[in-house]
Amino acid sequence: MSLSRIRFLASAVDTAQSALAALVARYGQAEAADAEVIVALGGDGFMLDTLNRSQALGLPVYGMNQGTVGFLMNAFSIEGLLARLSGAERAVIHPLRMQALGRDGVVHKALAINEVSLLRTGAQAARLRISVDGRVRMDELVCDGAMVSTPAGSTAYNYSAHGPILPIGAEILALTPVAAFRPRRWRGALLPMGASIGFEVLEPEKRPVNAIADSSEARDVLRVDISSARDISHTLLFDPGHGLEERLLSEQFQ
């Protein structure tokens, strides 16, 4: 598929801004309403922000790494971009939908492409009650926190917390504890993509917890409900042989 009307976006770092100027000089800059594809210049954090901000446009996004890790990005090059876009592999992902009730009565709603995490904010461990599809599955998890991760986000914070890497087409969510104290040996659970996961914060005054959907944070929460937003799709583009499925597979052999 020919993708020639490009909307370039770049993070604020100097290298990304320099790359933006060079690419716009070579390929032009399409208006958002006329664009066929978005090229994001930055790191993984900027890619997540770009996907969220461009959701209404429904355009595929091709990232070029101008950040640190760049797991969701392709290698940077000014040359041959049109050919790379035309031959790119597509990966369709769905974000998580978070609804968090704060102690102040405010309901916070946000989307997360990688994960929704609950983290303690005080000196004492959090106490969480976990439900799946309305049924309590764990009466009490004493921990530093817990998260629900998508396959696309399973190599990020989830993997750092010793959670599993999930194949992109697995239709599975990973529920992973962070430094679980009780049950001490509990390593988490694999849940169907269609599951609804609920966290109730026990002793919220004594053991406060924040909820974070990627970079969107809700402070001092009482309850957090998480589900896959199957009505929302993001399309990422990758160079052939370096697609998201291959990257997730390769990560398991590092």
PDB file of C-alpha atoms in Angstrom:
ATOM      1  CA  MET A   1       0.000   0.000   0.000  1.00  0.00           C
ATOM      2  CA  SER A   2       1.365   3.385  -1.013  1.00  0.00           C
ATOM      3  CA  LEU A   3       1.563   5.810   1.909  1.00  0.00           C
ATOM      4  CA  SER A   4       2.951   9.114   0.687  1.00  0.00           C
ATOM      5  CA  ARG A   5       1.019  11.765   2.616  1.00  0.00           C
ATOM      6  CA  ILE A   6       2.936  11.741   5.880  1.00  0.00           C
ATOM      7  CA  ARG A   7       2.280  13.599   9.111  1.00  0.00           C
ATOM      8  CA  PHE A   8       5.545  13.787  11.076  1.00  0.00           C
ATOM      9  CA  LEU A   9       5.508  14.175  14.859  1.00  0.00           C
ATOM     10  CA  ALA A  10       8.572  14.409  17.112  1.00  0.00           C
ATOM     11  CA  SER A  11       9.407  14.482  20.787  1.00  0.00           C
ATOM     12  CA  ALA A  12      10.964  17.599  22.269  1.00  0.00           C
ATOM     13  CA  VAL A  13      14.523  16.249  22.454  1.00  0.00           C
ATOM     14  CA  ASP A  14      17.069  17.888  20.156  1.00  0.00           C
ATOM     15  CA  THR A  15      17.852  14.767  18.110  1.00  0.00           C
ATOM     16  CA  ALA A  16      14.170  14.171  17.373  1.00  0.00           C
ATOM     17  CA  GLN A  17      13.629  17.797  16.402  1.00  0.00           C
ATOM     18  CA  SER A  18      16.623  17.683  14.056  1.00  0.00           C
ATOM     19  CA  ALA A  19      15.299  14.479  12.483  1.00  0.00           C
ATOM     20  CA  LEU A  20      11.890  16.109  12.082  1.00  0.00           C
ATOM     21  CA  ALA A  21      13.361  19.066  10.204  1.00  0.00           C
ATOM     22  CA  ALA A  22      15.338  16.810   7.870  1.00  0.00           C
ATOM     23  CA  LEU A  23      12.397  14.516   7.097  1.00  0.00           C
ATOM     24  CA  VAL A  24       9.943  17.359   6.501  1.00  0.00           C
ATOM     25  CA  ALA A  25      12.458  18.967   4.131  1.00  0.00           C
ATOM     26  CA  ARG A  26      12.694  15.686   2.188  1.00  0.00           C
ATOM     27  CA  TYR A  27       9.098  14.423   2.214  1.00  0.00           C
ATOM     28  CA  GLY A  28       6.943  17.409   3.136  1.00  0.00           C
ATOM     29  CA  GLN A  29       4.469  17.718   5.996  1.00  0.00           C
ATOM     30  CA  ALA A  30       0.837  16.688   5.458  1.00  0.00           C
ATOM     31  CA  GLU A  31      -1.944  18.230   7.492  1.00  0.00           C
ATOM     32  CA  ALA A  32      -3.508  15.795   9.937  1.00  0.00           C
ATOM     33  CA  ALA A  33      -6.819  15.745   8.033  1.00  0.00           C
ATOM     34  CA  ASP A  34      -5.077  14.834   4.747  1.00  0.00           C
ATOM     35  CA  ALA A  35      -2.455  12.407   6.050  1.00  0.00           C
ATOM     36  CA  GLU A  36      -2.354   8.690   5.249  1.00  0.00           C
ATOM     37  CA  VAL A  37       0.183   7.778   7.923  1.00  0.00           C
ATOM     38  CA  ILE A  38       1.856   9.250  10.994  1.00  0.00           C
ATOM     39  CA  VAL A  39       5.613   8.938  11.462  1.00  0.00           C
ATOM     40  CA  ALA A  40       6.564   9.377  15.124  1.00  0.00           C
ATOM     41  CA  LEU A  41      10.139  10.348  16.019  1.00  0.00           C
ATOM     42  CA  GLY A  42      11.151   9.618  19.600  1.00  0.00           C
ATOM     43  CA  GLY A  43      11.162   6.764  22.077  1.00  0.00           C
ATOM     44  CA  ASP A  44       8.546   4.331  23.307  1.00  0.00           C
ATOM     45  CA  GLY A  45       6.994   6.892  25.635  1.00  0.00           C
ATOM     46  CA  PHE A  46       6.483   9.278  22.745  1.00  0.00           C
ATOM     47  CA  MET A  47       4.980   6.464  20.672  1.00  0.00           C
ATOM     48  CA  LEU A  48       2.419   5.736  23.399  1.00  0.00           C
ATOM     49  CA  ASP A  49       1.573   9.430  23.604  1.00  0.00           C
ATOM     50  CA  THR A  50       1.249   9.645  19.811  1.00  0.00           C
ATOM     51  CA  LEU A  51      -1.098   6.655  19.666  1.00  0.00           C
ATOM     52  CA  ASN A  52      -3.318   8.164  22.340  1.00  0.00           C
ATOM     53  CA  ARG A  53      -3.392  11.641  20.810  1.00  0.00           C
ATOM     54  CA  SER A  54      -4.008  10.419  17.249  1.00  0.00           C
ATOM     55  CA  GLN A  55      -6.682   7.876  18.134  1.00  0.00           C
ATOM     56  CA  ALA A  56      -9.499   9.873  16.519  1.00  0.00           C
ATOM     57  CA  LEU A  57      -7.624  10.079  13.204  1.00  0.00           C
ATOM     58  CA  GLY A  58      -7.521   6.298  12.766  1.00  0.00           C
ATOM     59  CA  LEU A  59      -4.158   6.460  10.976  1.00  0.00           C
ATOM     60  CA  PRO A  60      -1.404   3.835  11.102  1.00  0.00           C
ATOM     61  CA  VAL A  61       1.689   4.947  13.008  1.00  0.00           C
ATOM     62  CA  TYR A  62       5.271   4.175  12.012  1.00  0.00           C
ATOM     63  CA  GLY A  63       7.850   4.997  14.656  1.00  0.00           C
ATOM     64  CA  MET A  64      11.525   5.791  14.121  1.00  0.00           C
ATOM     65  CA  ASN A  65      13.748   5.586  17.157  1.00  0.00           C
ATOM     66  CA  GLN A  66      15.109   8.822  18.544  1.00  0.00           C
ATOM     67  CA  GLY A  67      14.881   7.673  22.146  1.00  0.00           C
ATOM     68  CA  THR A  68      16.524   5.084  24.387  1.00  0.00           C
ATOM     69  CA  VAL A  69      14.941   1.626  24.136  1.00  0.00           C
ATOM     70  CA  GLY A  70      12.720   1.957  21.083  1.00  0.00           C
ATOM     71  CA  PHE A  71      10.926  -1.396  21.396  1.00  0.00           C
ATOM     72  CA  LEU A  72       7.948  -0.005  19.484  1.00  0.00           C
ATOM     73  CA  MET A  73      10.116   1.894  17.009  1.00  0.00           C
ATOM     74  CA  ASN A  74      11.962   1.175  13.773  1.00  0.00           C
ATOM     75  CA  ALA A  75      15.555   2.134  13.036  1.00  0.00           C
ATOM     76  CA  PHE A  76      16.000   5.746  11.984  1.00  0.00           C
ATOM     77  CA  SER A  77      16.956   6.636   8.434  1.00  0.00           C
ATOM     78  CA  ILE A  78      16.077   9.565   6.214  1.00  0.00           C
ATOM     79  CA  GLU A  79      16.552   7.524   3.052  1.00  0.00           C
ATOM     80  CA  GLY A  80      13.939   5.240   1.522  1.00  0.00           C
ATOM     81  CA  LEU A  81      11.077   6.111   3.837  1.00  0.00           C
ATOM     82  CA  LEU A  82       8.313   5.782   1.246  1.00  0.00           C
ATOM     83  CA  ALA A  83       9.431   2.266   0.361  1.00  0.00           C
ATOM     84  CA  ARG A  84       9.657   1.305   4.023  1.00  0.00           C
ATOM     85  CA  LEU A  85       6.126   2.557   4.649  1.00  0.00           C
ATOM     86  CA  SER A  86       4.734   0.751   1.613  1.00  0.00           C
ATOM     87  CA  GLY A  87       6.284  -2.568   2.641  1.00  0.00           C
ATOM     88  CA  ALA A  88       5.683  -2.315   6.371  1.00  0.00           C
ATOM     89  CA  GLU A  89       4.076  -5.070   8.450  1.00  0.00           C
ATOM     90  CA  ARG A  90       0.978  -4.098  10.419  1.00  0.00           C
ATOM     91  CA  ALA A  91       0.181  -4.934  14.035  1.00  0.00           C
ATOM     92  CA  VAL A  92      -3.249  -4.082  15.446  1.00  0.00           C
ATOM     93  CA  ILE A  93      -3.449  -3.632  19.199  1.00  0.00           C
ATOM     94  CA  HIS A  94      -6.200  -2.707  21.648  1.00  0.00           C
ATOM     95  CA  PRO A  95      -5.655  -0.597  24.774  1.00  0.00           C
ATOM     96  CA  LEU A  96      -6.914  -1.219  28.284  1.00  0.00           C
ATOM     97  CA  ARG A  97      -9.705   0.897  29.695  1.00  0.00           C
ATOM     98  CA  MET A  98      -9.221   2.014  33.320  1.00  0.00           C
ATOM     99  CA  GLN A  99     -11.891   3.414  35.606  1.00  0.00           C
ATOM    100  CA  ALA A 100     -10.593   4.430  39.030  1.00  0.00           C
ATOM    101  CA  LEU A 101     -12.653   5.743  41.942  1.00  0.00           C
ATOM    102  CA  GLY A 102     -10.735   8.157  44.177  1.00  0.00           C
ATOM    103  CA  ARG A 103     -11.276   8.744  47.868  1.00  0.00           C
ATOM    104  CA  ASP A 104     -12.546  12.198  46.915  1.00  0.00           C
ATOM    105  CA  GLY A 105     -15.399  10.594  44.975  1.00  0.00           C
ATOM    106  CA  VAL A 106     -13.998  11.537  41.565  1.00  0.00           C
ATOM    107  CA  VAL A 107     -14.007   8.842  38.882  1.00  0.00           C
ATOM    108  CA  HIS A 108     -10.902   8.870  36.687  1.00  0.00           C
ATOM    109  CA  LYS A 109     -11.041   7.283  33.228  1.00  0.00           C
ATOM    110  CA  ALA A 110      -8.027   6.603  31.019  1.00  0.00           C
ATOM    111  CA  LEU A 111      -6.685   4.278  28.334  1.00  0.00           C
ATOM    112  CA  ALA A 112      -3.433   2.330  28.520  1.00  0.00           C
ATOM    113  CA  ILE A 113      -1.626   0.682  25.626  1.00  0.00           C
ATOM    114  CA  ASN A 114       0.991  -0.995  27.847  1.00  0.00           C
ATOM    115  CA  GLU A 115      -0.448  -1.557  31.308  1.00  0.00           C
ATOM    116  CA  VAL A 116      -2.563  -0.305  34.179  1.00  0.00           C
ATOM    117  CA  SER A 117      -0.669  -0.481  37.461  1.00  0.00           C
ATOM    118  CA  LEU A 118      -1.587   0.076  41.094  1.00  0.00           C
ATOM    119  CA  LEU A 119       1.282   1.166  43.328  1.00  0.00           C
ATOM    120  CA  ARG A 120       1.539   1.925  47.015  1.00  0.00           C
ATOM    121  CA  THR A 121       2.391   5.534  47.877  1.00  0.00           C
ATOM    122  CA  GLY A 122       3.147   5.212  51.586  1.00  0.00           C
ATOM    123  CA  ALA A 123       5.616   3.365  53.768  1.00  0.00           C
ATOM    124  CA  GLN A 124       3.364   0.327  54.240  1.00  0.00           C
ATOM    125  CA  ALA A 125       2.526  -2.353  51.696  1.00  0.00           C
ATOM    126  CA  ALA A 126      -0.757  -2.113  49.833  1.00  0.00           C
ATOM    127  CA  ARG A 127      -3.601  -4.528  50.539  1.00  0.00           C
ATOM    128  CA  LEU A 128      -5.668  -5.351  47.469  1.00  0.00           C
ATOM    129  CA  ARG A 129      -8.707  -7.552  46.862  1.00  0.00           C
ATOM    130  CA  ILE A 130      -8.856  -8.906  43.304  1.00  0.00           C
ATOM    131  CA  SER A 131     -12.004  -9.802  41.347  1.00  0.00           C
ATOM    132  CA  VAL A 132     -12.340 -11.242  37.860  1.00  0.00           C
ATOM    133  CA  ASP A 133     -15.682 -10.871  36.083  1.00  0.00           C
ATOM    134  CA  GLY A 134     -17.327  -9.908  39.365  1.00  0.00           C
ATOM    135  CA  ARG A 135     -16.066 -12.911  41.340  1.00  0.00           C
ATOM    136  CA  VAL A 136     -13.496 -12.421  44.089  1.00  0.00           C
ATOM    137  CA  ARG A 137     -10.442 -14.492  43.191  1.00  0.00           C
ATOM    138  CA  MET A 138      -8.066 -13.251  45.895  1.00  0.00           C
ATOM    139  CA  ASP A 139      -9.334 -11.864  49.187  1.00  0.00           C
ATOM    140  CA  GLU A 140      -6.069 -10.143  50.037  1.00  0.00           C
ATOM    141  CA  LEU A 141      -2.849  -9.473  48.145  1.00  0.00           C
ATOM    142  CA  VAL A 142      -0.232  -7.719  50.288  1.00  0.00           C
ATOM    143  CA  CYS A 143       2.264  -6.132  47.920  1.00  0.00           C
ATOM    144  CA  ASP A 144       3.974  -3.020  46.620  1.00  0.00           C
ATOM    145  CA  GLY A 145       1.459  -3.082  43.782  1.00  0.00           C
ATOM    146  CA  ALA A 146      -0.046  -5.017  40.891  1.00  0.00           C
ATOM    147  CA  MET A 147      -0.632  -4.487  37.197  1.00  0.00           C
ATOM    148  CA  VAL A 148      -2.620  -5.698  34.236  1.00  0.00           C
ATOM    149  CA  SER A 149      -0.639  -5.749  30.992  1.00  0.00           C
ATOM    150  CA  THR A 150      -1.499  -6.117  27.315  1.00  0.00           C
ATOM    151  CA  PRO A 151       0.625  -8.331  25.048  1.00  0.00           C
ATOM    152  CA  ALA A 152       2.132  -5.187  23.496  1.00  0.00           C
ATOM    153  CA  GLY A 153       3.145  -3.940  26.939  1.00  0.00           C
ATOM    154  CA  SER A 154       4.237  -7.263  28.380  1.00  0.00           C
ATOM    155  CA  THR A 155       7.961  -6.584  27.776  1.00  0.00           C
ATOM    156  CA  ALA A 156       7.835  -3.270  29.655  1.00  0.00           C
ATOM    157  CA  TYR A 157       7.026  -2.818  33.368  1.00  0.00           C
ATOM    158  CA  ASN A 158       5.307  -6.207  33.436  1.00  0.00           C
ATOM    159  CA  TYR A 159       8.506  -8.019  32.439  1.00  0.00           C
ATOM    160  CA  SER A 160      10.562  -6.018  34.936  1.00  0.00           C
ATOM    161  CA  ALA A 161       8.183  -7.274  37.643  1.00  0.00           C
ATOM    162  CA  HIS A 162       8.869 -10.872  36.461  1.00  0.00           C
ATOM    163  CA  GLY A 163       5.614 -11.137  34.533  1.00  0.00           C
ATOM    164  CA  PRO A 164       5.352 -13.234  31.355  1.00  0.00           C
ATOM    165  CA  ILE A 165       5.968 -12.016  27.815  1.00  0.00           C
ATOM    166  CA  LEU A 166       2.782 -12.535  25.812  1.00  0.00           C
ATOM    167  CA  PRO A 167       2.582 -13.220  22.062  1.00  0.00           C
ATOM    168  CA  ILE A 168       0.849 -10.366  20.266  1.00  0.00           C
ATOM    169  CA  GLY A 169      -2.035 -12.559  19.061  1.00  0.00           C
ATOM    170  CA  ALA A 170      -2.528 -14.485  22.296  1.00  0.00           C
ATOM    171  CA  GLU A 171      -5.807 -12.788  23.346  1.00  0.00           C
ATOM    172  CA  ILE A 172      -4.481 -12.867  26.914  1.00  0.00           C
ATOM    173  CA  LEU A 173      -3.856 -10.275  29.630  1.00  0.00           C
ATOM    174  CA  ALA A 174      -1.163 -10.671  32.285  1.00  0.00           C
ATOM    175  CA  LEU A 175      -2.023  -9.902  35.915  1.00  0.00           C
ATOM    176  CA  THR A 176       1.292  -9.486  37.712  1.00  0.00           C
ATOM    177  CA  PRO A 177       2.045  -8.564  41.340  1.00  0.00           C
ATOM    178  CA  VAL A 178       4.828  -6.166  42.297  1.00  0.00           C
ATOM    179  CA  ALA A 179       6.897  -7.473  45.221  1.00  0.00           C
ATOM    180  CA  ALA A 180       4.152  -9.709  46.603  1.00  0.00           C
ATOM    181  CA  PHE A 181       4.520 -10.334  50.349  1.00  0.00           C
ATOM    182  CA  ARG A 182       1.392 -12.440  50.882  1.00  0.00           C
ATOM    183  CA  PRO A 183       0.733 -14.836  49.229  1.00  0.00           C
ATOM    184  CA  ARG A 184       4.520 -14.792  49.046  1.00  0.00           C
ATOM    185  CA  ARG A 185       4.854 -17.242  46.168  1.00  0.00           C
ATOM    186  CA  TRP A 186       2.026 -15.920  44.002  1.00  0.00           C
ATOM    187  CA  ARG A 187       3.417 -14.941  40.600  1.00  0.00           C
ATOM    188  CA  GLY A 188       0.221 -13.662  38.985  1.00  0.00           C
ATOM    189  CA  ALA A 189      -2.328 -14.962  36.512  1.00  0.00           C
ATOM    190  CA  LEU A 190      -3.077 -15.144  32.800  1.00  0.00           C
ATOM    191  CA  LEU A 191      -6.579 -13.948  31.980  1.00  0.00           C
ATOM    192  CA  PRO A 192      -8.735 -13.954  28.835  1.00  0.00           C
ATOM    193  CA  MET A 193      -8.631 -10.701  26.875  1.00  0.00           C
ATOM    194  CA  GLY A 194     -12.349 -10.260  27.534  1.00  0.00           C
ATOM    195  CA  ALA A 195     -12.037 -10.466  31.320  1.00  0.00           C
ATOM    196  CA  SER A 196     -13.003  -7.572  33.586  1.00  0.00           C
ATOM    197  CA  ILE A 197     -10.552  -7.149  36.454  1.00  0.00           C
ATOM    198  CA  GLY A 198     -11.370  -5.264  39.637  1.00  0.00           C
ATOM    199  CA  PHE A 199      -9.033  -4.134  42.412  1.00  0.00           C
ATOM    200  CA  GLU A 200     -10.410  -2.984  45.759  1.00  0.00           C
ATOM    201  CA  VAL A 201      -7.966  -1.085  47.968  1.00  0.00           C
ATOM    202  CA  LEU A 202      -8.197  -2.291  51.570  1.00  0.00           C
ATOM    203  CA  GLU A 203      -7.287   0.187  54.335  1.00  0.00           C
ATOM    204  CA  PRO A 204      -6.929   3.091  51.850  1.00  0.00           C
ATOM    205  CA  GLU A 205      -6.359   5.671  54.595  1.00  0.00           C
ATOM    206  CA  LYS A 206      -3.488   3.721  56.136  1.00  0.00           C
ATOM    207  CA  ARG A 207      -2.137   2.184  52.925  1.00  0.00           C
ATOM    208  CA  PRO A 208      -2.795   4.646  50.054  1.00  0.00           C
ATOM    209  CA  VAL A 209      -2.535   3.517  46.437  1.00  0.00           C
ATOM    210  CA  ASN A 210      -2.259   5.320  43.112  1.00  0.00           C
ATOM    211  CA  ALA A 211      -3.404   3.883  39.767  1.00  0.00           C
ATOM    212  CA  ILE A 212      -1.505   4.617  36.543  1.00  0.00           C
ATOM    213  CA  ALA A 213      -2.701   3.932  33.005  1.00  0.00           C
ATOM    214  CA  ASP A 214       0.561   4.258  31.048  1.00  0.00           C
ATOM    215  CA  SER A 215       1.353   7.876  32.065  1.00  0.00           C
ATOM    216  CA  SER A 216      -2.106   8.954  33.275  1.00  0.00           C
ATOM    217  CA  GLU A 217      -2.270   8.809  37.073  1.00  0.00           C
ATOM    218  CA  ALA A 218      -5.200   8.704  39.499  1.00  0.00           C
ATOM    219  CA  ARG A 219      -4.170   9.389  43.078  1.00  0.00           C
ATOM    220  CA  ASP A 220      -5.459   7.871  46.301  1.00  0.00           C
ATOM    221  CA  VAL A 221      -7.899   5.377  44.790  1.00  0.00           C
ATOM    222  CA  LEU A 222     -10.485   3.143  46.428  1.00  0.00           C
ATOM    223  CA  ARG A 223     -11.264   0.885  43.493  1.00  0.00           C
ATOM    224  CA  VAL A 224      -9.916   0.304  39.994  1.00  0.00           C
ATOM    225  CA  ASP A 225     -11.710  -1.550  37.201  1.00  0.00           C
ATOM    226  CA  ILE A 226      -9.832  -2.646  34.083  1.00  0.00           C
ATOM    227  CA  SER A 227     -10.988  -4.185  30.809  1.00  0.00           C
ATOM    228  CA  SER A 228      -9.769  -4.442  27.237  1.00  0.00           C
ATOM    229  CA  ALA A 229     -11.130  -1.658  25.021  1.00  0.00           C
ATOM    230  CA  ARG A 230     -11.971  -3.868  22.048  1.00  0.00           C
ATOM    231  CA  ASP A 231     -13.829  -0.992  20.404  1.00  0.00           C
ATOM    232  CA  ILE A 232     -10.543   0.923  20.013  1.00  0.00           C
ATOM    233  CA  SER A 233      -7.776  -0.186  17.666  1.00  0.00           C
ATOM    234  CA  HIS A 234      -4.295   1.161  16.999  1.00  0.00           C
ATOM    235  CA  THR A 235      -2.267   0.104  13.954  1.00  0.00           C
ATOM    236  CA  LEU A 236       1.521   0.105  14.259  1.00  0.00           C
ATOM    237  CA  LEU A 237       3.826  -0.307  11.275  1.00  0.00           C
ATOM    238  CA  PHE A 238       7.131  -2.185  11.373  1.00  0.00           C
ATOM    239  CA  ASP A 239       9.868  -2.984   8.884  1.00  0.00           C
ATOM    240  CA  PRO A 240       9.509  -6.533   7.454  1.00  0.00           C
ATOM    241  CA  GLY A 241      11.088  -9.132   9.712  1.00  0.00           C
ATOM    242  CA  HIS A 242      11.086  -6.724  12.669  1.00  0.00           C
ATOM    243  CA  GLY A 243       7.385  -6.745  13.504  1.00  0.00           C
ATOM    244  CA  LEU A 244       5.895  -6.748  16.971  1.00  0.00           C
ATOM    245  CA  GLU A 245       5.292 -10.498  16.981  1.00  0.00           C
ATOM    246  CA  GLU A 246       8.944 -11.174  16.128  1.00  0.00           C
ATOM    247  CA  ARG A 247      10.149  -8.694  18.756  1.00  0.00           C
ATOM    248  CA  LEU A 248       8.066 -10.275  21.491  1.00  0.00           C
ATOM    249  CA  LEU A 249       9.328 -13.726  20.532  1.00  0.00           C
ATOM    250  CA  SER A 250      12.969 -12.581  20.417  1.00  0.00           C
ATOM    251  CA  GLU A 251      12.716 -10.989  23.854  1.00  0.00           C
ATOM    252  CA  GLN A 252      12.063 -14.412  25.376  1.00  0.00           C
ATOM    253  CA  PHE A 253      15.485 -15.647  24.258  1.00  0.00           C
ATOM    254  CA  GLN A 254      17.582 -12.724  25.502  1.00  0.00           C
TER     255      GLN A 254
END
